[in-house]
Coordinates of C-alpha atoms in Angstrom, one line a residue:
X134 CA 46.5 -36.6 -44.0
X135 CA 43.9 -39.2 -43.2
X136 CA 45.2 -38.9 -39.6
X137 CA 44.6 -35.4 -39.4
X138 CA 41.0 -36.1 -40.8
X139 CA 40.3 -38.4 -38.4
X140 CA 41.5 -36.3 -35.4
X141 CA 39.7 -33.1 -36.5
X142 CA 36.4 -35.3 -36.9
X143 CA 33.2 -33.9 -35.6
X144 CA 32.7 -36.1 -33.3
X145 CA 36.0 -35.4 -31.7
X146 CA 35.2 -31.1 -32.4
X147 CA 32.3 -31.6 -30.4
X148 CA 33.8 -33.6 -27.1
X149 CA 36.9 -30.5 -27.4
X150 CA 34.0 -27.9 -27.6
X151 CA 31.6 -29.6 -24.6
X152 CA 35.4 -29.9 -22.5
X153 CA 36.0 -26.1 -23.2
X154 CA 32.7 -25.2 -21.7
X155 CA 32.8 -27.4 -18.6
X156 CA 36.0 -25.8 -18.0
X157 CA 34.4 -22.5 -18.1
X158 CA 31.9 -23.1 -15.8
X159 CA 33.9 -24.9 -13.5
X160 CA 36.2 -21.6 -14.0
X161 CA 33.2 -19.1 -13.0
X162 CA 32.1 -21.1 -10.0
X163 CA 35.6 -20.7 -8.7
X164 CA 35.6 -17.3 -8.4
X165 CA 31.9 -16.7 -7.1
X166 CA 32.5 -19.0 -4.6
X167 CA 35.6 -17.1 -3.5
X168 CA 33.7 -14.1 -3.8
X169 CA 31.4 -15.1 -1.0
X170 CA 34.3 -16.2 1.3
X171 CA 35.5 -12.6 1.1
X172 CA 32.2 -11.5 1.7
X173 CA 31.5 -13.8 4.5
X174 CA 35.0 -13.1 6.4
X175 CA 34.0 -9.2 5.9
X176 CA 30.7 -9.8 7.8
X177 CA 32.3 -12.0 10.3
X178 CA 35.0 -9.1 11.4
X179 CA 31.9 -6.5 12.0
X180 CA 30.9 -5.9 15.5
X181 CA 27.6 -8.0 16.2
X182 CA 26.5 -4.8 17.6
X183 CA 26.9 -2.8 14.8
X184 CA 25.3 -5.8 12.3
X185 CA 21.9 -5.4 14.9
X186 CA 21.4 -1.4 14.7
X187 CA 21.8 -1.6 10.7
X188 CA 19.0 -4.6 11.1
X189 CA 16.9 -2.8 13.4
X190 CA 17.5 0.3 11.1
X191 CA 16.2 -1.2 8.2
X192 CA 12.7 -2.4 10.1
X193 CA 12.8 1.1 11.1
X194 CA 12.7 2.1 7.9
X195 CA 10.2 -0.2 6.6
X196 CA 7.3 0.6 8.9
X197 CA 7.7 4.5 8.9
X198 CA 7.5 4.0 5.2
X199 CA 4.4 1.6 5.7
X200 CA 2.3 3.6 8.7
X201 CA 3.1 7.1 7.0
X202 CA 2.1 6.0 3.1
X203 CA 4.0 8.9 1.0
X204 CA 1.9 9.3 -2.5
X205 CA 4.0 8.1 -5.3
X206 CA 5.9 11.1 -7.1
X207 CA 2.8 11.4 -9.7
X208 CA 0.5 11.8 -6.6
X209 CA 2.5 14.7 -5.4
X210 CA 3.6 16.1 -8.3
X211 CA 0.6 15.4 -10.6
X212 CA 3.1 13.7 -13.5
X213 CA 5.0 14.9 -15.6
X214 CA 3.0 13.5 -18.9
X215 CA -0.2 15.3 -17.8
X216 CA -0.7 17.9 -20.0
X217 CA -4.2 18.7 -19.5
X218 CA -5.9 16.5 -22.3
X219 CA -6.2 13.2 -20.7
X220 CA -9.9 12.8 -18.6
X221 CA -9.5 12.3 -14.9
X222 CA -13.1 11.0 -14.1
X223 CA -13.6 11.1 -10.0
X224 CA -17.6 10.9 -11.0
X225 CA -17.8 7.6 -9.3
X226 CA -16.8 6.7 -5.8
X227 CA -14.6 3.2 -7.6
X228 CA -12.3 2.3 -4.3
X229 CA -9.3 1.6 -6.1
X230 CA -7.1 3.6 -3.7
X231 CA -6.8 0.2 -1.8
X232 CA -6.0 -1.7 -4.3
X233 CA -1.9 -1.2 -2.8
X234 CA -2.4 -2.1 0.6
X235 CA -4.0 -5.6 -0.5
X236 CA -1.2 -5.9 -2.7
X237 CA 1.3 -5.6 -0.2
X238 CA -0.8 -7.9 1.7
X239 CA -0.2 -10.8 -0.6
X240 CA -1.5 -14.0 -0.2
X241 CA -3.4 -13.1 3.1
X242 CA -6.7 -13.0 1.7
X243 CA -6.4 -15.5 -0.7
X244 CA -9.4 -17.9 -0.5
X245 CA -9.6 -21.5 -1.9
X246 CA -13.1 -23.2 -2.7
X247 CA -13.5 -26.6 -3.9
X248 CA -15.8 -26.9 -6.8
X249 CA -18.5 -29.4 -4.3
X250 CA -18.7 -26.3 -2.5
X251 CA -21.7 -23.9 -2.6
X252 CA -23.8 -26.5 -4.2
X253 CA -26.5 -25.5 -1.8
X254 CA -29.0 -22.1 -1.3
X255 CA -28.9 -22.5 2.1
X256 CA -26.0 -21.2 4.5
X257 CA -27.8 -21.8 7.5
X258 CA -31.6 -23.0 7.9
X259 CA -31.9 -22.0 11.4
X260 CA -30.8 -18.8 11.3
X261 CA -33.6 -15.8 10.4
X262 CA -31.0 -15.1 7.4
X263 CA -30.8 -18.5 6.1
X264 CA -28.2 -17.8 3.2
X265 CA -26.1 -16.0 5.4
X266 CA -22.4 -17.7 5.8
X267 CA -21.7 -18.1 9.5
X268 CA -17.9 -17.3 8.8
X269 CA -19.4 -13.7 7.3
X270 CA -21.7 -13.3 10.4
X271 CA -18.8 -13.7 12.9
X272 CA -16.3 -11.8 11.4
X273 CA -18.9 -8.4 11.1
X274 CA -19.2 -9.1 14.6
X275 CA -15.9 -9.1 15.5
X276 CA -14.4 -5.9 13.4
X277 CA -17.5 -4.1 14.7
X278 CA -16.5 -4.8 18.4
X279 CA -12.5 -4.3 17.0
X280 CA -13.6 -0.8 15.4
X281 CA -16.2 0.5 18.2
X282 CA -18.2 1.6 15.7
X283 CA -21.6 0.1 16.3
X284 CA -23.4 -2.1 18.2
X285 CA -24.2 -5.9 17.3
X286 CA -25.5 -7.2 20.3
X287 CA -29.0 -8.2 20.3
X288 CA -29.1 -7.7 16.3
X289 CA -29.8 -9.9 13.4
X290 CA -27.4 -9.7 10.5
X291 CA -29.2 -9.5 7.0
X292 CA -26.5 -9.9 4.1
X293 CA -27.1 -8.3 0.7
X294 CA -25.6 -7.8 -2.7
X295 CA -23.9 -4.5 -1.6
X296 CA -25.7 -2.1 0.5
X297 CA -27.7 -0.7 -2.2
X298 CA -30.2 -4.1 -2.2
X299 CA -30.2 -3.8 1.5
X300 CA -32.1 -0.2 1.1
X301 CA -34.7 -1.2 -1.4
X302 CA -34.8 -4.5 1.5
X303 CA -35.5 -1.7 4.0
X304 CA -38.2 0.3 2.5
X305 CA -39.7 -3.2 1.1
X306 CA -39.5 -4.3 4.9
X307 CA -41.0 -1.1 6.5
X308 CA -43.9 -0.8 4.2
X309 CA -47.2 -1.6 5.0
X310 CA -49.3 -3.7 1.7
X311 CA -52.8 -2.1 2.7
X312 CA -51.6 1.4 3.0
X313 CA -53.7 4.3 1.6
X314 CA -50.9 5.8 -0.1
X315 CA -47.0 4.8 -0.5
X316 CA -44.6 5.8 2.3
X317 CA -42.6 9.3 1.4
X318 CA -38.5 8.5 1.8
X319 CA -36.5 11.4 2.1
X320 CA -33.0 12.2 3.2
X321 CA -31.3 16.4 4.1
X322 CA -29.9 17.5 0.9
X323 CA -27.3 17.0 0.0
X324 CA -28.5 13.5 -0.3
X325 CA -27.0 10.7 -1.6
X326 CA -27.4 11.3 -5.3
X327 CA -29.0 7.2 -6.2
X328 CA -31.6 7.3 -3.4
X329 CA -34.0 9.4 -5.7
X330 CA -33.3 7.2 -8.6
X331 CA -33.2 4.0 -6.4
X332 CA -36.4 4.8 -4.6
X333 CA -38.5 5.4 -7.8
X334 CA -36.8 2.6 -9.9
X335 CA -39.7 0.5 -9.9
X336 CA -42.2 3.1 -9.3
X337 CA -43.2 0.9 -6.4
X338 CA -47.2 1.7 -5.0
X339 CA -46.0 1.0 -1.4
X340 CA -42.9 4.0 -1.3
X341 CA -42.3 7.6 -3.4
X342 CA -39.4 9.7 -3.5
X343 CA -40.6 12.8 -1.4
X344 CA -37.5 15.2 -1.6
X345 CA -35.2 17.2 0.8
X346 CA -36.0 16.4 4.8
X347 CA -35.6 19.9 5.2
X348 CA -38.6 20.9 3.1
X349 CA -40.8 17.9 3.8
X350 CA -44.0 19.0 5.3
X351 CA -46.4 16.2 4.2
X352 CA -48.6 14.1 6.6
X353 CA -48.5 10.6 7.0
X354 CA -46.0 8.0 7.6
X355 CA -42.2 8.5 6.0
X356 CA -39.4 7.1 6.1
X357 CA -35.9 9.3 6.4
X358 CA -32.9 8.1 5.2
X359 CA -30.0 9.3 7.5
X360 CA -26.2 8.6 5.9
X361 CA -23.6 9.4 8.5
X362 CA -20.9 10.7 7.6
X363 CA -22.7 12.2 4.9
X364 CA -22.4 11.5 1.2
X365 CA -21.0 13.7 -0.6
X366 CA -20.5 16.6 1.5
X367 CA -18.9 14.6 5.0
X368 CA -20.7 16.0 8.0
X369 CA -22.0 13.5 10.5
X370 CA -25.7 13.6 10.5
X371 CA -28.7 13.5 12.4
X372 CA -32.3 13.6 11.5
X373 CA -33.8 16.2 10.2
X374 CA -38.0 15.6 10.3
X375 CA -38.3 14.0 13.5
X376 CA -42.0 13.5 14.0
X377 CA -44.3 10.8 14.8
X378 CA -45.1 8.2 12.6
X379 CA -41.4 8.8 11.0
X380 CA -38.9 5.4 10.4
X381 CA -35.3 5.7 10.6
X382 CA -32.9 3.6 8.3
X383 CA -28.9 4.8 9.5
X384 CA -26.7 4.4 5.7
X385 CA -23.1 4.3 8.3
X386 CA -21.0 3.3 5.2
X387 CA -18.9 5.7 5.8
X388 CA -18.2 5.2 9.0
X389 CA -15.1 3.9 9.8
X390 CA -11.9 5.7 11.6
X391 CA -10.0 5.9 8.2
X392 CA -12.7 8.6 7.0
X393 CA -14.1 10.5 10.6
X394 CA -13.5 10.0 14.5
X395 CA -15.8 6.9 15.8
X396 CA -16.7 9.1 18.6
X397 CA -19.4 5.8 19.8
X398 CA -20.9 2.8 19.1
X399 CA -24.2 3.5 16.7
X400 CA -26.9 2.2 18.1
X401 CA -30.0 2.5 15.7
X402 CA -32.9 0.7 14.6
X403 CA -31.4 -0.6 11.1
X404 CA -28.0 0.5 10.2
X405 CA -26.0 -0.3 6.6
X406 CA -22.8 -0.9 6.0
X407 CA -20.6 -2.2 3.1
X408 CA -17.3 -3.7 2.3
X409 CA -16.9 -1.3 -0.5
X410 CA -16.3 1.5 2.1
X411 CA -14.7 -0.3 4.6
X412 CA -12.2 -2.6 2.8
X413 CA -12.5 -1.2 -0.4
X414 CA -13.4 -4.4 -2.3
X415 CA -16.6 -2.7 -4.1
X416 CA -16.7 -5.7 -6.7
X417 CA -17.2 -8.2 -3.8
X418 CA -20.9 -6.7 -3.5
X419 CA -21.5 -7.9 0.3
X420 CA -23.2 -5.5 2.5
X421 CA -24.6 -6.0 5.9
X422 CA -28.0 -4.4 7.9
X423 CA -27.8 -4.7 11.5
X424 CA -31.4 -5.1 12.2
X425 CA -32.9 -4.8 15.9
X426 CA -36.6 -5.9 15.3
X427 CA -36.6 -9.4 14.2
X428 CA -40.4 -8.8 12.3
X429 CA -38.1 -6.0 9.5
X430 CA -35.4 -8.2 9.3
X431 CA -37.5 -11.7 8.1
X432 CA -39.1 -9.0 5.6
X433 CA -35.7 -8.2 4.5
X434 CA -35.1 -11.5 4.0
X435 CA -38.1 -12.0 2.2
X436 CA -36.9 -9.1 -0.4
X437 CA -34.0 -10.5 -1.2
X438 CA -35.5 -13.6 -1.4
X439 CA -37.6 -12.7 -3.9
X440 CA -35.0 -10.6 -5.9
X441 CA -32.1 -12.7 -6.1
X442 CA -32.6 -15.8 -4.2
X443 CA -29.7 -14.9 -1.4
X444 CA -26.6 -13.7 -1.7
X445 CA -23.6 -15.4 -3.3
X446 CA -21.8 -17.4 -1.1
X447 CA -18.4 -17.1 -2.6
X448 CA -18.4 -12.9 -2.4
X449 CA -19.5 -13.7 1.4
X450 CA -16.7 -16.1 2.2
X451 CA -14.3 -14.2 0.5
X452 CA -15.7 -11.1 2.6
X453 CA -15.3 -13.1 5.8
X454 CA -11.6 -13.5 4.9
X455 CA -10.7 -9.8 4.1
X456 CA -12.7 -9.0 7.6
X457 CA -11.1 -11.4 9.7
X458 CA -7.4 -10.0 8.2
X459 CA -8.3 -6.2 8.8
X460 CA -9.4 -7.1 12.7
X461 CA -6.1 -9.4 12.9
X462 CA -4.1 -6.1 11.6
X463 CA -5.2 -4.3 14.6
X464 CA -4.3 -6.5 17.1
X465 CA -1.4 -6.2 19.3
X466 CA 0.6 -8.7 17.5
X467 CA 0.7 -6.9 14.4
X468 CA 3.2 -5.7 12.4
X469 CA 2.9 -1.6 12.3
X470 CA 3.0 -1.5 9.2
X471 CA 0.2 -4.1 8.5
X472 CA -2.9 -2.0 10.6
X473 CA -5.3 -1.6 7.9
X474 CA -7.1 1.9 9.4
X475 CA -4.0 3.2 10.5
X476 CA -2.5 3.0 6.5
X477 CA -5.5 4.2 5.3
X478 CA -6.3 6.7 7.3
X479 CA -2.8 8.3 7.2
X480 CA -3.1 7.8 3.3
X481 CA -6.7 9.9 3.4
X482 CA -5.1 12.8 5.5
X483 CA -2.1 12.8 3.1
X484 CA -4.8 13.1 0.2
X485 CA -6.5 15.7 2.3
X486 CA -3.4 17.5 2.8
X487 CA -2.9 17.7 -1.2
X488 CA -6.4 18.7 -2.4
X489 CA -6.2 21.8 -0.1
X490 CA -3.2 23.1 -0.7
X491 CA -4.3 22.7 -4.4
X492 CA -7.7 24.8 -3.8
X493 CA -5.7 27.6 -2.0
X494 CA -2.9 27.3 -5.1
X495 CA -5.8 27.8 -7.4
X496 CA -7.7 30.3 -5.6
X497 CA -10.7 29.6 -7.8
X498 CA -12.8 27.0 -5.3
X499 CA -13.3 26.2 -1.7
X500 CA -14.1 23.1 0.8
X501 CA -15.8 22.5 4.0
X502 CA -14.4 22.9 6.7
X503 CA -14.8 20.2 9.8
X504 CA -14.6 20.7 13.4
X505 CA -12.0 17.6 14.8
X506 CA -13.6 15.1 17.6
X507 CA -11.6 12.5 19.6
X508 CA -11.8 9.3 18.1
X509 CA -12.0 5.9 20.5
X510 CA -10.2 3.8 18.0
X511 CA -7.1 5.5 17.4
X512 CA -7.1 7.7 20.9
X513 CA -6.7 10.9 19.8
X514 CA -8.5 13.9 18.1
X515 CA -8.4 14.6 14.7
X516 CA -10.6 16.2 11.9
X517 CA -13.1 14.0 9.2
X518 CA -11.1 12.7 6.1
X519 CA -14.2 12.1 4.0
X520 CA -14.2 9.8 1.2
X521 CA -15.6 12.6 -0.8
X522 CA -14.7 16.0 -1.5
X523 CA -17.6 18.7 -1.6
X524 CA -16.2 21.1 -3.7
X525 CA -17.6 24.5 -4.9
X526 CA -16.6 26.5 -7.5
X527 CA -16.7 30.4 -6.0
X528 CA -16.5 33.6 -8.3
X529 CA -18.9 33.5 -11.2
X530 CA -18.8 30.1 -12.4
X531 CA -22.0 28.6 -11.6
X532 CA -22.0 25.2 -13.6
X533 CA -18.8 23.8 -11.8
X534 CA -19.1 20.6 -13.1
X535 CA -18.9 21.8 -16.8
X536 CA -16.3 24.3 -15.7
X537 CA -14.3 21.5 -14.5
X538 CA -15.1 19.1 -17.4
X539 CA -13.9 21.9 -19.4
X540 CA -10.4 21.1 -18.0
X541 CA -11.2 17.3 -18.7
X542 CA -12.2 16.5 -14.7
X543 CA -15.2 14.7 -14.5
X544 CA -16.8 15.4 -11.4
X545 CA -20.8 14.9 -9.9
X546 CA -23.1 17.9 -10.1
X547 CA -24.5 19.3 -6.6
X548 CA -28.2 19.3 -8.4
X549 CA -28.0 15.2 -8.5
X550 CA -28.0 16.0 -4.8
X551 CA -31.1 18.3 -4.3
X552 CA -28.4 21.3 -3.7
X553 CA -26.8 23.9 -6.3
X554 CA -25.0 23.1 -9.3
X555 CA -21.9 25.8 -7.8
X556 CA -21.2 22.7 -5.9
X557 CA -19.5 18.8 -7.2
X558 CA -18.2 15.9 -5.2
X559 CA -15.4 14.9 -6.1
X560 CA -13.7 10.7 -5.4
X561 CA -11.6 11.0 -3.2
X562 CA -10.6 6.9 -3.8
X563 CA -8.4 6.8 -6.7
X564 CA -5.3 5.6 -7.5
X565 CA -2.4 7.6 -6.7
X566 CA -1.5 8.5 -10.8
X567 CA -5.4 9.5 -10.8
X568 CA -6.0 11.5 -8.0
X569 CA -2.2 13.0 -7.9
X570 CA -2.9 14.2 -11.7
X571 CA -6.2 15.9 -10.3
X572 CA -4.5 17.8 -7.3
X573 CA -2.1 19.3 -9.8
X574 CA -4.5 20.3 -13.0
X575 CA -6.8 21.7 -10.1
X576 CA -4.1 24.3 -8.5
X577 CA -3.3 25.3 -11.9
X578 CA -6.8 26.6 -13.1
X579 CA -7.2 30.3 -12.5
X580 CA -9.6 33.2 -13.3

């Protein structure tokens, strides 16, 4: 009996219980590994050719899926969950529609900075903008000559927190100190709905809000604020008052060949732009004025001097990075799938494609309509894919943004743009849940 004790001791239970286990595992690898030998002599008795057409088949696959982005099934079919009482709010223009293209672009933009790094205001004391990052100032170089869409030669580069600094930077800059009276800005309704608010912020002594360019018939110097393509309602734009004493600043935010055709290079005065637009990182807040007279751009300077003491260096170097990768995605040696305007712009007509067929569903609104021009960058004609939708309501509803924010959409009136409040602009930006949930509460309101 003591034997037996002695045998069935738990130290000898556990070296019987770790011998069992071994043996299992031992037992599993066995089979895997034949598994794979099967496996293996399978693929070895396929004809090469046939392994390289289901390869090539499969790359095939992945770049038509990548250069013709599909909406999810809740962007097409507007989700099953939505019943009506959740709030889709499109009030904002928030660029979160790119958020899946950076996603799939993983690691690309990732940027590194020591913590030594930075430690200084100054980017560059030679240079007119002396807290702008060289990296930045060649890579806005670069897409611009990539893109086609406007001209940098001969211009200094003035960086700002977003191009809403760099347009209280412009009126600061084109403002005269002695002046008998401030400088009227106005801007073609529909206008962009902040310049009012913007312009009169500080209720500045050297520049007033003056209104529609349409109805402006006050003397004395003015300044006219030209955004093309226009937001909210699309159309390229020209000026409107076109007389003497007049200054032109060009808000070309919006133009780049994912939204409307780059028919030419801009060539303006001062023009604005913004990586919110263009790349969709809105939080960066980098902006950039392409400046021709070297006298405006020092007094830009000397705003944003005095307002923020330059521009944050790591939003600029982290700006350079996400420009260099979108001019890199449309070079030849790209992957298809990879070219940042092509994605996008696909992605915007796809959008466009949805909201109208949603409008003539509903029968209850309508939306401009755009005449197509040939576009340098891509080679080929096509119509505007505006970052906004102008939408109006038709019939008897005249408050369309209540109407609509009766149905819990949450759109911008047309009277924050100097127009009628039949009208609302609509994001077109959103994520694909968001904006597919819109496209199908939208074709199901009726009279």
């Amino acid at each position: 009996m003591a034997n037996l004790r002695s045998l069935f001791s738990p130290r000898h239970m556990l070296v019987l219980s770790i011998a069992l286990n071994v043996s299992l595992v031992l037992k599993i690898i066995r089979q895997r590994k034949n598994m794979r030998e099967k496996v293996s002599r399978v693929s070895m008795e396929k004809p090469k050719d046939a392994q390289i057409d289901e390869e090539s088949q499969i790359e095939a696959s992945s770049i038509q899926q990548n250069m013709h982005p599909t909406p999810s099934p809740l962007a097409v079919n507007g989700g099953d969950a939505d019943d009506g009482r959740n709030v889709i709010n499109l009030d904002h223009g928030d660029p979160t529609m790119y958020e899946k293209y950076w996603q799939e672009m993983g690691d690309k933009t990732t940027v590194v900075i020591p913590g030594w790094q930075f430690t200084s205001y100054f980017s560059d004391a030679g240079n007119l903008c002396w807290f702008l990052e060289p990296e930045l100032a060649k890579e806005i170089s670069r897409l611009h000559k990539v893109v086609g869409n406007a001209i940098t030669e001969g211009r200094h580069i003035v960086v700002g927190t977003g191009s809403s600094q760099l347009f209280l930077a412009a009126l600061y800059a084109f403002t005269e100190n002695d002046a008998s009276e401030p400088f009227s800005v106005v801007s073609a309704a529909p206008y962009y709905s902040s310049y009012p608010a913007a312009t009169d912020c500080l209720k500045s002594g050297l520049y007033k809000w003056g209104g529609d360019a349409r109805n402006f018939t006050k003397t004395g110097p003015y300044i006219e604020l030209v955004t093309s393509p226009n937001n909210p309602d699309g159309f390229v734009r020209q000026s409107v008052v076109n007389r003497s004493g007049g200054i032109l600043v060009h808000d070309l935010a919006y133009y780049w060949p994912q939204y409307t055709p780059i028919t030419s290079a801009a060539d303006y005065e001062l023009m604005l732009f913004t990586v919110s637009k263009s790349t969709g990182h809105a939080g960066m807040r980098i902006g950039w004025a392409l400046v021709k007279d070297p006298s405006i751009a020092k007094k830009m300077v000397k705003y944003i001097e005095l307002s923020t003491i330059g521009v944050s260096k790591d939003s600029q170097l982290r700006a350079a990075k996400v420009l260099k990768v979108v001019s890199n995605s449309c070079g030849t040696a790209a992957r298809p799938r990879e070219n940042f305007f092509a994605y996008c712009h696909l992605l915007m007509a796809e959008r466009w494609k949805l909201l109208r067929e949603a409008v003539k569903q509903s029968g209850m609104f309508s939306l401009p309509e755009f005449e197509p021009g040939f576009c340098n960058f891509f080679q080929r004609l096509f119509e505007p894919l505006p970052a906004f939708a102008w939408l109006k309501c038709e019939g008897s509803v005249e408050d369309c943004e209540s109407f609509l924010k009766s149905h819990n959409i949450w759109t911008r009136s047309g009277r924050h743009f100097g127009v009628s409040p039949s009208y609302v602009r609509v994001s077109m930006l959103d994520r694909d849940r968001t904006f597919g949930c819109f496209v199908k509460r939208l074709s199901q309101i009726h009279l």
